[in-house]
JSON list of C-alpha atoms in Angstrom, two decimals:
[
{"chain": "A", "resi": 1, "resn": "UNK", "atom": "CA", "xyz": [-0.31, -1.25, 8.75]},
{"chain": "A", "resi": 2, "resn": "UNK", "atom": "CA", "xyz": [-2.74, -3.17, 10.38]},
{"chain": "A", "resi": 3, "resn": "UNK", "atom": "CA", "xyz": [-3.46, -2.50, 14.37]},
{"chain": "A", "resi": 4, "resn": "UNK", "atom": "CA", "xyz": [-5.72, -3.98, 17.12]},
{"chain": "A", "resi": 5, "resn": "UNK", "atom": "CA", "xyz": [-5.99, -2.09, 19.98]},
{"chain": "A", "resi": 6, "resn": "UNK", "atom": "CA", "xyz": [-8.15, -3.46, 22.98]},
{"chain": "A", "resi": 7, "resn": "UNK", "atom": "CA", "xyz": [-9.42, -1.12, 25.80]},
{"chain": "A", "resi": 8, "resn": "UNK", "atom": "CA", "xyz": [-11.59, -1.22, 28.79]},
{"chain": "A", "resi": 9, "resn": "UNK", "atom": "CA", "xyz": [-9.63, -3.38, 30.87]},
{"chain": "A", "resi": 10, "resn": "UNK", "atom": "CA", "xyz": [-9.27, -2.76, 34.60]},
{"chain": "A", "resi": 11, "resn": "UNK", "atom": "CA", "xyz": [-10.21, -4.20, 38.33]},
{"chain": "A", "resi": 12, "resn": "UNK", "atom": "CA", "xyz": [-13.68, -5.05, 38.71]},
{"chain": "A", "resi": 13, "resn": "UNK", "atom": "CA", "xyz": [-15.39, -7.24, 41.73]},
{"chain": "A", "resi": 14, "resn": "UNK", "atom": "CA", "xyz": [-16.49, -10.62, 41.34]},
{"chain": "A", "resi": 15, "resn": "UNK", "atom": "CA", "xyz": [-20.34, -10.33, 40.05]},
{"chain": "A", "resi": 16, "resn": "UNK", "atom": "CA", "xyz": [-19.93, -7.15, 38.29]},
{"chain": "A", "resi": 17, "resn": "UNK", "atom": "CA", "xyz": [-19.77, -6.35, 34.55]},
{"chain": "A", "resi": 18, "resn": "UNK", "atom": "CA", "xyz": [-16.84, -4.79, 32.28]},
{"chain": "A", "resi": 19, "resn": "UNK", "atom": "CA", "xyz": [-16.98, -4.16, 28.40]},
{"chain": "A", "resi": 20, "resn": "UNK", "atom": "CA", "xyz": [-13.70, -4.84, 26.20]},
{"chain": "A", "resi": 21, "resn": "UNK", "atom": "CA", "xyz": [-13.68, -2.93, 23.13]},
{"chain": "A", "resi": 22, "resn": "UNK", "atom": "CA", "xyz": [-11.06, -3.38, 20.14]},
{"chain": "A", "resi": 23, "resn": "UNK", "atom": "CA", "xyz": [-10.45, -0.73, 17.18]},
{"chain": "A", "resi": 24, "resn": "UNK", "atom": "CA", "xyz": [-9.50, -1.70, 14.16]},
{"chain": "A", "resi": 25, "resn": "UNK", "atom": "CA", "xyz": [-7.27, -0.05, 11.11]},
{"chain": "A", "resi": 26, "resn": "UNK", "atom": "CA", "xyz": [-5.32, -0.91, 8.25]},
{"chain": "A", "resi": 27, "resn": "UNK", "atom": "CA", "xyz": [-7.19, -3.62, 7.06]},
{"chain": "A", "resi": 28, "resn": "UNK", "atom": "CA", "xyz": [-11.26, -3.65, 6.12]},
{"chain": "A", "resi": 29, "resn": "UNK", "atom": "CA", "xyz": [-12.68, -5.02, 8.76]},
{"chain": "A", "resi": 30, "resn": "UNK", "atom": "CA", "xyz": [-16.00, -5.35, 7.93]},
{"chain": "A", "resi": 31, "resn": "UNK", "atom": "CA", "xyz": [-14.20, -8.59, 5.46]},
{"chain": "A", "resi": 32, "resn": "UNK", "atom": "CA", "xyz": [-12.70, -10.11, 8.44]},
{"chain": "A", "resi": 33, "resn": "UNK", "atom": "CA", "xyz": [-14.08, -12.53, 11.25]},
{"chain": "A", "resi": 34, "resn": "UNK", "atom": "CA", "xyz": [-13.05, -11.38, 14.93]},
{"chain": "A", "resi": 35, "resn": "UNK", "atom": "CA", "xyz": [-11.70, -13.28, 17.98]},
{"chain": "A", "resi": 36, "resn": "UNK", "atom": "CA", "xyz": [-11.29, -13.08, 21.37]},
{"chain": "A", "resi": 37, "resn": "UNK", "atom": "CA", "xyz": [-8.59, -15.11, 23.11]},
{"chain": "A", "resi": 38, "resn": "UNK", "atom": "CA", "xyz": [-7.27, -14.51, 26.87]},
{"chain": "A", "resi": 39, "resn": "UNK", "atom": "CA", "xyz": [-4.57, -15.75, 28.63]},
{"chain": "A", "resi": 40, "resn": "UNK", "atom": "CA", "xyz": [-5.11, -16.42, 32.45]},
{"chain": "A", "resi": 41, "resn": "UNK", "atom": "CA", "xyz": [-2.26, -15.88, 34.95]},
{"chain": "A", "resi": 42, "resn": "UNK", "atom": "CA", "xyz": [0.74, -18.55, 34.33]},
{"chain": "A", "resi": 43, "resn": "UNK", "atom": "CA", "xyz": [-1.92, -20.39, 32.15]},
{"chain": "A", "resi": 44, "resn": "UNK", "atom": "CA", "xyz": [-1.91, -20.49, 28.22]},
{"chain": "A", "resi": 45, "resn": "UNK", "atom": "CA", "xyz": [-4.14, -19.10, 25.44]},
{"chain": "A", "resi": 46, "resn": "UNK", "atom": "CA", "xyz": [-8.01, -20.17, 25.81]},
{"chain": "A", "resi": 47, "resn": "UNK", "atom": "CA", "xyz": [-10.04, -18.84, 22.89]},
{"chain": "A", "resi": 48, "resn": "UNK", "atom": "CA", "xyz": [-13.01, -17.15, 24.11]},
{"chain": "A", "resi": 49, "resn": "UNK", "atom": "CA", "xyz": [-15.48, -16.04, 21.05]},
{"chain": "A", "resi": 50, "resn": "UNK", "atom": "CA", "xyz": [-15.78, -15.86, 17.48]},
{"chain": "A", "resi": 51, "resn": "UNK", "atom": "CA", "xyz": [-17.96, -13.75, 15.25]},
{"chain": "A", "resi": 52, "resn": "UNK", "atom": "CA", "xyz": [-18.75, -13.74, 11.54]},
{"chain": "A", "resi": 53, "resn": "UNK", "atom": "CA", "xyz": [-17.90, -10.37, 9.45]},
{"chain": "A", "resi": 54, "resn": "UNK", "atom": "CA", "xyz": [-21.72, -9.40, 9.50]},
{"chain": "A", "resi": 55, "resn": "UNK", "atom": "CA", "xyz": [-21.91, -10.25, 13.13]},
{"chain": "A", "resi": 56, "resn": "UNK", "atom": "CA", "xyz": [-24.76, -12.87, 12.75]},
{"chain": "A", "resi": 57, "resn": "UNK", "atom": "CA", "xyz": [-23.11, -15.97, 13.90]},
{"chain": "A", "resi": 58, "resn": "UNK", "atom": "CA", "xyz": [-21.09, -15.85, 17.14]},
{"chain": "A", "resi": 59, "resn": "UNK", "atom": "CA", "xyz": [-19.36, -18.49, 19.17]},
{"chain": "A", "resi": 60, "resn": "UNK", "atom": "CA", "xyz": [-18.41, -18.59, 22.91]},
{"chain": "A", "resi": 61, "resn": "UNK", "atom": "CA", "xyz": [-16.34, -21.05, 24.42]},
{"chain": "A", "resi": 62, "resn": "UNK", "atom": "CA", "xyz": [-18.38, -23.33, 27.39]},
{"chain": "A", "resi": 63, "resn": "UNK", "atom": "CA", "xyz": [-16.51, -21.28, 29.84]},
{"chain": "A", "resi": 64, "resn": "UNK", "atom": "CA", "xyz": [-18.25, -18.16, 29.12]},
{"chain": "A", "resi": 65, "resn": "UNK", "atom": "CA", "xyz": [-21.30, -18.97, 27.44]},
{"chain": "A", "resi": 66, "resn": "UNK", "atom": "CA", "xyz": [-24.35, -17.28, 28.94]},
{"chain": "A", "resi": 67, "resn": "UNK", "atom": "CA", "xyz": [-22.02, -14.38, 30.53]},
{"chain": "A", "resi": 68, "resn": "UNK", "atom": "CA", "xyz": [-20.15, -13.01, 27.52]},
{"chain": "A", "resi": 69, "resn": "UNK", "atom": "CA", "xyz": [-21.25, -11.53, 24.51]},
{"chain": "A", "resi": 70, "resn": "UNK", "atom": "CA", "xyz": [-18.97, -10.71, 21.14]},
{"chain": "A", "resi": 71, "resn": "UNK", "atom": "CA", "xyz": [-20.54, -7.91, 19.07]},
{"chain": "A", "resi": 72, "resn": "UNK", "atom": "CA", "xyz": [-19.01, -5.70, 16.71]},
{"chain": "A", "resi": 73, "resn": "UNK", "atom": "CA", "xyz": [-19.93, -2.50, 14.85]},
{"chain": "A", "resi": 74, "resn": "UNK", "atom": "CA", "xyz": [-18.18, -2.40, 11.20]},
{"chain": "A", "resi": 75, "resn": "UNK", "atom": "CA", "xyz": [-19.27, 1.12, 10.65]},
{"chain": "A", "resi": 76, "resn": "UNK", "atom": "CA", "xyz": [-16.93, 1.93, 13.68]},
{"chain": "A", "resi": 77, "resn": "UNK", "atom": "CA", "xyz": [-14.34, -1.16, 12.83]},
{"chain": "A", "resi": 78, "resn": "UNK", "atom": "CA", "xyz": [-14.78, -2.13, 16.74]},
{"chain": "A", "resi": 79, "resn": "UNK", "atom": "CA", "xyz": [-15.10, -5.31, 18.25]},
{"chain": "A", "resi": 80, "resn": "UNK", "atom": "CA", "xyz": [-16.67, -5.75, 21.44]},
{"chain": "A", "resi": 81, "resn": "UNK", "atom": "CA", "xyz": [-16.89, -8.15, 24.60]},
{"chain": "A", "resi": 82, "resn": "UNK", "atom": "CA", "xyz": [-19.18, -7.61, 27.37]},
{"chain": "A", "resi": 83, "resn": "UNK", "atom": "CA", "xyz": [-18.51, -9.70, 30.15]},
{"chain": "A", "resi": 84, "resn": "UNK", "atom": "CA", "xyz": [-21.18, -10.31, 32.51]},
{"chain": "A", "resi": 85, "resn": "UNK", "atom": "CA", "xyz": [-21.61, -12.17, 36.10]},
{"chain": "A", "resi": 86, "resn": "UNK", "atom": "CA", "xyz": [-17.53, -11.83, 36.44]},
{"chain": "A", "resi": 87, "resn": "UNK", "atom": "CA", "xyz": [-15.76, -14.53, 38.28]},
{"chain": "A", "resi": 88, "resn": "UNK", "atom": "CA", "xyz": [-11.96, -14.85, 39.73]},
{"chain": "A", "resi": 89, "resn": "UNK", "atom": "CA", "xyz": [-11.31, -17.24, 36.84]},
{"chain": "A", "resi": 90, "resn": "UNK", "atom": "CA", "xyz": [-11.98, -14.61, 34.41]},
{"chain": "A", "resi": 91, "resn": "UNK", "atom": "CA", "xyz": [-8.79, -12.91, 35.37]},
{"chain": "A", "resi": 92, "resn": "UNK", "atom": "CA", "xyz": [-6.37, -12.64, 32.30]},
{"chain": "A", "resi": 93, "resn": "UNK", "atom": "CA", "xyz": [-4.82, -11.06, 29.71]},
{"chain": "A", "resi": 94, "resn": "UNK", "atom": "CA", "xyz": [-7.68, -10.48, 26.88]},
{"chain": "A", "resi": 95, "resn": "UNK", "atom": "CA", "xyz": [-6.54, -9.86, 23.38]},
{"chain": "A", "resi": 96, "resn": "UNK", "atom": "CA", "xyz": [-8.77, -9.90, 20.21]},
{"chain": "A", "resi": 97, "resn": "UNK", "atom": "CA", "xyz": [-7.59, -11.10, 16.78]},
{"chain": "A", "resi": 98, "resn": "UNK", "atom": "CA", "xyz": [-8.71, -11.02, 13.11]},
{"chain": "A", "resi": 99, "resn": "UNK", "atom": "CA", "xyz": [-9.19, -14.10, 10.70]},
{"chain": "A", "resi": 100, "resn": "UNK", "atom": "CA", "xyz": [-8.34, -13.34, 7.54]},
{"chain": "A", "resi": 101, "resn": "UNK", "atom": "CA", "xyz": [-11.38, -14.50, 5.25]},
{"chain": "A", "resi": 102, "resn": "UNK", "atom": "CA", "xyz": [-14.11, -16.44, 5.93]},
{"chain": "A", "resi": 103, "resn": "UNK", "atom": "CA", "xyz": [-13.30, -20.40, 6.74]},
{"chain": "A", "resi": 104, "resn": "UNK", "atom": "CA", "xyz": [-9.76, -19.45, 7.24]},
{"chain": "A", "resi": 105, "resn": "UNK", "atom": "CA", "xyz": [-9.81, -20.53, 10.94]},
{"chain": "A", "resi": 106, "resn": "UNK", "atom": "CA", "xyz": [-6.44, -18.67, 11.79]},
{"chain": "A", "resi": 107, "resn": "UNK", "atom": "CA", "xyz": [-5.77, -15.21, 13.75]},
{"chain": "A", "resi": 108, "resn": "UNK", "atom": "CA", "xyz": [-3.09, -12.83, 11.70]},
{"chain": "A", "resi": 109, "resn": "UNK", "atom": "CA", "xyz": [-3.03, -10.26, 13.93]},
{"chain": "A", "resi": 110, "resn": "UNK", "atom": "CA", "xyz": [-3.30, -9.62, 17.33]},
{"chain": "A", "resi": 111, "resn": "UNK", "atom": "CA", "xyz": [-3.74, -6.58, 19.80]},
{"chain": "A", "resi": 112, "resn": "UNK", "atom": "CA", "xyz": [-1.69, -5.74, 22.71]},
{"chain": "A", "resi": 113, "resn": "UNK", "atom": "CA", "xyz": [-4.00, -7.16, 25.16]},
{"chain": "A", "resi": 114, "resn": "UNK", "atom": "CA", "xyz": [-6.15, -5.73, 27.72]},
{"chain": "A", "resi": 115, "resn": "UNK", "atom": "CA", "xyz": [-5.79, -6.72, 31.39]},
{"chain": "A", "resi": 116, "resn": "UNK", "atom": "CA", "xyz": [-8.86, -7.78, 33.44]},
{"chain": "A", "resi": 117, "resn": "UNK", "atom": "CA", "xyz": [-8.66, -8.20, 36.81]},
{"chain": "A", "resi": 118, "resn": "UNK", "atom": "CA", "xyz": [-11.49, -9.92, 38.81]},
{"chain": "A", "resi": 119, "resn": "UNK", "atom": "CA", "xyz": [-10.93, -8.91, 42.57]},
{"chain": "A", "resi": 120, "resn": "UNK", "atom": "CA", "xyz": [-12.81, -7.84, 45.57]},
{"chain": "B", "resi": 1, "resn": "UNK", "atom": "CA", "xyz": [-8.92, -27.84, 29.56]},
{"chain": "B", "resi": 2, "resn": "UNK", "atom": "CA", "xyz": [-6.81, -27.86, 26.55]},
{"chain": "B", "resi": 3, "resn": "UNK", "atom": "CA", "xyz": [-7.87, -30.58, 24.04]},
{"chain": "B", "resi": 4, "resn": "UNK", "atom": "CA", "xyz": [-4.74, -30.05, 22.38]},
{"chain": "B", "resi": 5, "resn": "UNK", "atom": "CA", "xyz": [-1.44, -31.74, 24.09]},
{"chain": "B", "resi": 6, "resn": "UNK", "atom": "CA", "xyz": [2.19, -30.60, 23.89]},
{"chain": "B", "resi": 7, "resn": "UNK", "atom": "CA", "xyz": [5.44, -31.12, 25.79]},
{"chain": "B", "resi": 8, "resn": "UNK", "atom": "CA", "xyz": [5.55, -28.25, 28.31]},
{"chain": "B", "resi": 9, "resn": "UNK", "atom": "CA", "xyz": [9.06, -27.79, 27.58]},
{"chain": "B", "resi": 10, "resn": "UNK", "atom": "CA", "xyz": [11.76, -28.16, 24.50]},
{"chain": "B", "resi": 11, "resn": "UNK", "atom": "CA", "xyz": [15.51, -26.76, 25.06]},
{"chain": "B", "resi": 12, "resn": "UNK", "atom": "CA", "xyz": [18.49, -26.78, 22.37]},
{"chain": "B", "resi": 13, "resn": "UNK", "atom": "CA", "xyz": [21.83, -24.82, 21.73]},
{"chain": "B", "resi": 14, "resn": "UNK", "atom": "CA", "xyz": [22.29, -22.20, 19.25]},
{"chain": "B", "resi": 15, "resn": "UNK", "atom": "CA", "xyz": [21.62, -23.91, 15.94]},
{"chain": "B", "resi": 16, "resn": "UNK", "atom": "CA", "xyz": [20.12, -27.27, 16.73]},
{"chain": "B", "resi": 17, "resn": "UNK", "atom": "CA", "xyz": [17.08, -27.90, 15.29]},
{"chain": "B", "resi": 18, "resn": "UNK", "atom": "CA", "xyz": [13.76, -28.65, 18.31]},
{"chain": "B", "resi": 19, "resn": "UNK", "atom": "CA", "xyz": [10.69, -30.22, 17.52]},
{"chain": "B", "resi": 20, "resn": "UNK", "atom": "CA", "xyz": [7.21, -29.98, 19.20]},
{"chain": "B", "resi": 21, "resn": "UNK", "atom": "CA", "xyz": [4.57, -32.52, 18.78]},
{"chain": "B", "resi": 22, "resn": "UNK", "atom": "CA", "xyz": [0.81, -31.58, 19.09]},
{"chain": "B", "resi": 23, "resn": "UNK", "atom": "CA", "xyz": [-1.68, -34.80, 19.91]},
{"chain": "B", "resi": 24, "resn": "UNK", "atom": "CA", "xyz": [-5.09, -34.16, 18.79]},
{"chain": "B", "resi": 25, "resn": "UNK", "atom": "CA", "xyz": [-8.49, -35.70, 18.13]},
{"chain": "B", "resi": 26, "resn": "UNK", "atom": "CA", "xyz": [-10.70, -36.46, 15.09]},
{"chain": "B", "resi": 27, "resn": "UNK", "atom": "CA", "xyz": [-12.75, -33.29, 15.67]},
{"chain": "B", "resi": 28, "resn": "UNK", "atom": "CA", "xyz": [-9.99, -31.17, 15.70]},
{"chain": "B", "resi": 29, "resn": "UNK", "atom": "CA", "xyz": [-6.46, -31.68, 14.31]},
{"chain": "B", "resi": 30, "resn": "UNK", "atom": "CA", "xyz": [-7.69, -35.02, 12.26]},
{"chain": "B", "resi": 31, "resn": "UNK", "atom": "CA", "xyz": [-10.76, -33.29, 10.06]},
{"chain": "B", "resi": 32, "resn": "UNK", "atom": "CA", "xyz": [-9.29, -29.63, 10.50]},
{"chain": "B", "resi": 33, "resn": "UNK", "atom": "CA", "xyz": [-6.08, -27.57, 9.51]},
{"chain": "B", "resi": 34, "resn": "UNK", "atom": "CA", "xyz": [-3.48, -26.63, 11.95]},
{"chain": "B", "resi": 35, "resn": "UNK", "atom": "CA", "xyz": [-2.10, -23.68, 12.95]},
{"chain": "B", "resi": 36, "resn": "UNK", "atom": "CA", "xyz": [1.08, -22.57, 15.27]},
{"chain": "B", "resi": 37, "resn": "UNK", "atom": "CA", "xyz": [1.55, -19.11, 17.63]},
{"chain": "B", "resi": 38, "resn": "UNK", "atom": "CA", "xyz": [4.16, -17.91, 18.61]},
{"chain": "B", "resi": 39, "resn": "UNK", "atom": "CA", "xyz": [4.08, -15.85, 21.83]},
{"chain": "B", "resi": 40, "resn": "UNK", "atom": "CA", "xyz": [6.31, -13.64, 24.03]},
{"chain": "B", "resi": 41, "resn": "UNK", "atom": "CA", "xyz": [4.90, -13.04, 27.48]},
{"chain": "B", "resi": 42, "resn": "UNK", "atom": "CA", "xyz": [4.07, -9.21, 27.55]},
{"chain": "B", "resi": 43, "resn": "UNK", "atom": "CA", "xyz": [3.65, -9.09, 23.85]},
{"chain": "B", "resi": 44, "resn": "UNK", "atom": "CA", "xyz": [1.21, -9.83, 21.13]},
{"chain": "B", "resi": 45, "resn": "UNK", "atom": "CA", "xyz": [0.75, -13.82, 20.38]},
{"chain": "B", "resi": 46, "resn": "UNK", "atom": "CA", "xyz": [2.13, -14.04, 16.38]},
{"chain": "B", "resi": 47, "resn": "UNK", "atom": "CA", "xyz": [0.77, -16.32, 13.67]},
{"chain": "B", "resi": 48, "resn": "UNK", "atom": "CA", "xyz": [3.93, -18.61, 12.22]},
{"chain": "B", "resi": 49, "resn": "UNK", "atom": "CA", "xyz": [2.60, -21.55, 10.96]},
{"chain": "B", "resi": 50, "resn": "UNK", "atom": "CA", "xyz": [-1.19, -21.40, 8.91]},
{"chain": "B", "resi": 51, "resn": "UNK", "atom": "CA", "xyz": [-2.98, -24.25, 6.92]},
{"chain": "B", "resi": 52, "resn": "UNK", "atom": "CA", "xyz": [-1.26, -27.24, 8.64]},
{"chain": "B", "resi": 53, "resn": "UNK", "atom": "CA", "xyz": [2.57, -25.56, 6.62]},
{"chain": "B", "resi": 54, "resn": "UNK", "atom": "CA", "xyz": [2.14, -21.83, 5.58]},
{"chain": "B", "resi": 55, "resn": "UNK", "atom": "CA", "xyz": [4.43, -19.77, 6.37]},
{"chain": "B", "resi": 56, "resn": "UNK", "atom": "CA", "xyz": [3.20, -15.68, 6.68]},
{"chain": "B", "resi": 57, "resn": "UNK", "atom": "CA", "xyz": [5.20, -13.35, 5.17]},
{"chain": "B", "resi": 58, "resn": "UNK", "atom": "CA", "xyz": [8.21, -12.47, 7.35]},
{"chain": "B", "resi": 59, "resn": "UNK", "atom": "CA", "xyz": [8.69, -15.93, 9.07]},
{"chain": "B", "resi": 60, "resn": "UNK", "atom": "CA", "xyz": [11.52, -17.43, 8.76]},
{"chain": "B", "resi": 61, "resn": "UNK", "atom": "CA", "xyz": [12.21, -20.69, 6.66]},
{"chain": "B", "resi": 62, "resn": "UNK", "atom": "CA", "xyz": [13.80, -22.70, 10.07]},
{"chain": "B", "resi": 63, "resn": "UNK", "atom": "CA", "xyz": [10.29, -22.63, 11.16]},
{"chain": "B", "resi": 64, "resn": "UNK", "atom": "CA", "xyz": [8.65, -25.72, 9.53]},
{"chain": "B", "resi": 65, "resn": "UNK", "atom": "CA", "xyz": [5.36, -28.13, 10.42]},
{"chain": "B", "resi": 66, "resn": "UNK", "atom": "CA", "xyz": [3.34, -30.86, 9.72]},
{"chain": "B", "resi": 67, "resn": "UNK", "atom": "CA", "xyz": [0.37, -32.73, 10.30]},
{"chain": "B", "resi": 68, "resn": "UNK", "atom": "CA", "xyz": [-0.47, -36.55, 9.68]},
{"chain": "B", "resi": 69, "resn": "UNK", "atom": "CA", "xyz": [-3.64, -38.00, 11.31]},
{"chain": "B", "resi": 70, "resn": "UNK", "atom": "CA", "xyz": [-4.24, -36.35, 14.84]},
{"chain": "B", "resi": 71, "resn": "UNK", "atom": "CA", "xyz": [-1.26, -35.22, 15.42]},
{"chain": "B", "resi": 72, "resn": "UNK", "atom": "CA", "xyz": [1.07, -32.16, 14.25]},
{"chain": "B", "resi": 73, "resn": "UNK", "atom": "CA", "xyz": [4.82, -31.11, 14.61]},
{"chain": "B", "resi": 74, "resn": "UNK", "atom": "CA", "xyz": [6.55, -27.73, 14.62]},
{"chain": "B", "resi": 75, "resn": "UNK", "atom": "CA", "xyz": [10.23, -28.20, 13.87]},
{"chain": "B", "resi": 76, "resn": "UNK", "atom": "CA", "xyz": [12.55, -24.58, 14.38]},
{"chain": "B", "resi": 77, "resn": "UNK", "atom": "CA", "xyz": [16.34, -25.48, 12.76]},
{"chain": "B", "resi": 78, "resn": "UNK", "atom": "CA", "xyz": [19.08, -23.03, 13.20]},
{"chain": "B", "resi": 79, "resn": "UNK", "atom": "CA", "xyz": [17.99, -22.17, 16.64]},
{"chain": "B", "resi": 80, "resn": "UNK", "atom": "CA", "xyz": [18.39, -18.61, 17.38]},
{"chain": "B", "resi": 81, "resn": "UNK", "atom": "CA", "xyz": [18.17, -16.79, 21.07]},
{"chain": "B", "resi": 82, "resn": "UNK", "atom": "CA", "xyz": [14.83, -14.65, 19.79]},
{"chain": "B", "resi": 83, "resn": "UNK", "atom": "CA", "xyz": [13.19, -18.10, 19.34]},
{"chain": "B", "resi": 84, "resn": "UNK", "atom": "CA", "xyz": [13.23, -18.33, 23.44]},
{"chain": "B", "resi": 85, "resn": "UNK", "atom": "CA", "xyz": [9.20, -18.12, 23.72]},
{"chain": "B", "resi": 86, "resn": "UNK", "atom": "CA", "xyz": [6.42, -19.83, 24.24]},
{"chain": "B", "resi": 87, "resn": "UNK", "atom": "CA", "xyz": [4.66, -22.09, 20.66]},
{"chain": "B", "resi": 88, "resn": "UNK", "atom": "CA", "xyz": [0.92, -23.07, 20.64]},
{"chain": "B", "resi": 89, "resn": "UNK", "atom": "CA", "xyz": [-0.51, -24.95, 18.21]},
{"chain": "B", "resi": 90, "resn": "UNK", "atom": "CA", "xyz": [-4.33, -24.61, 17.44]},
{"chain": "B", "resi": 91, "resn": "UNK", "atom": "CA", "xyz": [-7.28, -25.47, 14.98]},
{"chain": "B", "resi": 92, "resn": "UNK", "atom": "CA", "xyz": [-11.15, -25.36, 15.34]},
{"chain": "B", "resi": 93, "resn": "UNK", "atom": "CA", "xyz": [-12.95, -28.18, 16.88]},
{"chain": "B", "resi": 94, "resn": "UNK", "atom": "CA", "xyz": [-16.17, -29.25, 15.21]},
{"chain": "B", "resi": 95, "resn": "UNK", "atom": "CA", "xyz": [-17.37, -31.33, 18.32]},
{"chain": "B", "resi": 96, "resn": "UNK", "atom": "CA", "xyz": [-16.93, -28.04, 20.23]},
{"chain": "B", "resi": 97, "resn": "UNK", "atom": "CA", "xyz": [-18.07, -25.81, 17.90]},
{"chain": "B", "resi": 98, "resn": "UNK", "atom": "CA", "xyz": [-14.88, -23.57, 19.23]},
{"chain": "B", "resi": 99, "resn": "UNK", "atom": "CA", "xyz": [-11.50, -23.03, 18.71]},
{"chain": "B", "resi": 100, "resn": "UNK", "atom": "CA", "xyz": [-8.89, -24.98, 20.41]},
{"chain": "B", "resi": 101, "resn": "UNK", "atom": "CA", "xyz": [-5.26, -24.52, 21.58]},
{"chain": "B", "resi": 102, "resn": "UNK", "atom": "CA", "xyz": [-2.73, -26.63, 22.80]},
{"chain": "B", "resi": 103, "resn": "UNK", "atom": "CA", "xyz": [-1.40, -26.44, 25.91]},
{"chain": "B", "resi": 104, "resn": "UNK", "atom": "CA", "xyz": [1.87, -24.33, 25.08]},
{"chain": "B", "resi": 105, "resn": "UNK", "atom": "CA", "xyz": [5.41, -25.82, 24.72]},
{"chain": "B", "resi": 106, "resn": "UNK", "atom": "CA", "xyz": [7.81, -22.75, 26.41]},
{"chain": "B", "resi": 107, "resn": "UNK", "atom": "CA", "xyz": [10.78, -23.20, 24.88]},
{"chain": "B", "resi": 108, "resn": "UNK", "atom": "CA", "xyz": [14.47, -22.53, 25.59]},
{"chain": "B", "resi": 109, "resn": "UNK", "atom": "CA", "xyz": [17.60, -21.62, 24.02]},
{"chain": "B", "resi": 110, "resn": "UNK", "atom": "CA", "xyz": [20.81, -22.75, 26.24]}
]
């Protein structure tokens, strides 16, 4: 069956870096567009970045553009998010999520969610 | 900020039917399809509506939607106490070049 597991969550000061990862099975992933979506504190779901199955075109929303970066390694079926210049606001639940094909614009499935806590 | 409004709250009794609406724009909801999560705080979010009126495999038929314009609906009939969560809809904005989600309807069974 298909599973998303995210990793690499934790507390991490405001400024600092942190990388997300997400493993993949049950499905072939290298076919599938990624997501990451978080979910702040009492707030709902923000979508944070996209990336095509070869990993060629990505998308960030405004909020992290410039400090994030989606990557993904389909020999490992692993999505990645590495989260740069970390702010309080950053603080959520991160999960990722698989599109289905190409131009589908919808997640299927989901991972648990990581948790990422921007303190000092 | 969510570009995509909802009622923050819907309620009904064991086997009433709820509806919630979804206001959009013409970059989002009005030139793109519509999709609806539902999600459990503590769990993983869960696709039930794709494609404006899909259902995935495994959803039940009380959960029903549609789309006309820039707006959407999600109806759930037969209410049932496991349908106490929170529903987003969502769909890709071309003026944003990003995905968007609404901002979450959390609703309740009485």
């Amino acid at each position: 069956q298909v599973q998303l597991v995210e990793s690499g969550g934790g507390v991490v000061q405001p400024g600092k870096s942190l990388r997300l990862s997400c493993a993949a099975s049950g499905f072939t992933f290298s076919s599938c567009g990624m997501h990451w979506v978080r979910q702040a504190p009492g707030q709902g779901l923000e979508w944070v970045a996209s990336i095509w199955q070869d990993g060629n075109n990505k998308y960030y929303a405004d909020s992290v553009k410039g400090r994030f970066t989606i990557s993904r390694d389909n020999s490992k079926n692993t999505l990645y998010l590495q989260m740069n210049s970390l702010r309080a606001d950053d603080t959520a639940i991160y999960y990722c999520a698989s599109e289905p094909t190409l131009g589908s614009k919808y997640f299927d499935y989901w991972g648990q969610g990581t948790l990422v806590t921007v303190s000092s | 900020q969510s570009v995509l409004t909802q009622p923050p709250s819907a309620s009904g009794t064991p086997g009433q039917r709820v509806t919630i609406s979804c206001s959009g724009s013409s970059s989002n909801i009005g030139s793109e399809t519509v999709n609806w999560y539902q999600h459990i705080p503590g769990t993983a979010p869960k696709l039930l509506i794709y494609t404006n009126d899909q259902r995935p495999s495994g959803v039940p038929d009380r959960f029903s939607a549609s789309k006309s314009g820039t707006s959407a609906s999600l109806a759930i009939s037969g209410l049932q106490s496991e349908d106490e969560a929170d529903y987003y809809c969502a769909a890709w904005d071309g003026r944003l070049d990003g995905y968007v989600f609404g901002t979450g309807t959390k609703v309740t069974v009485l």
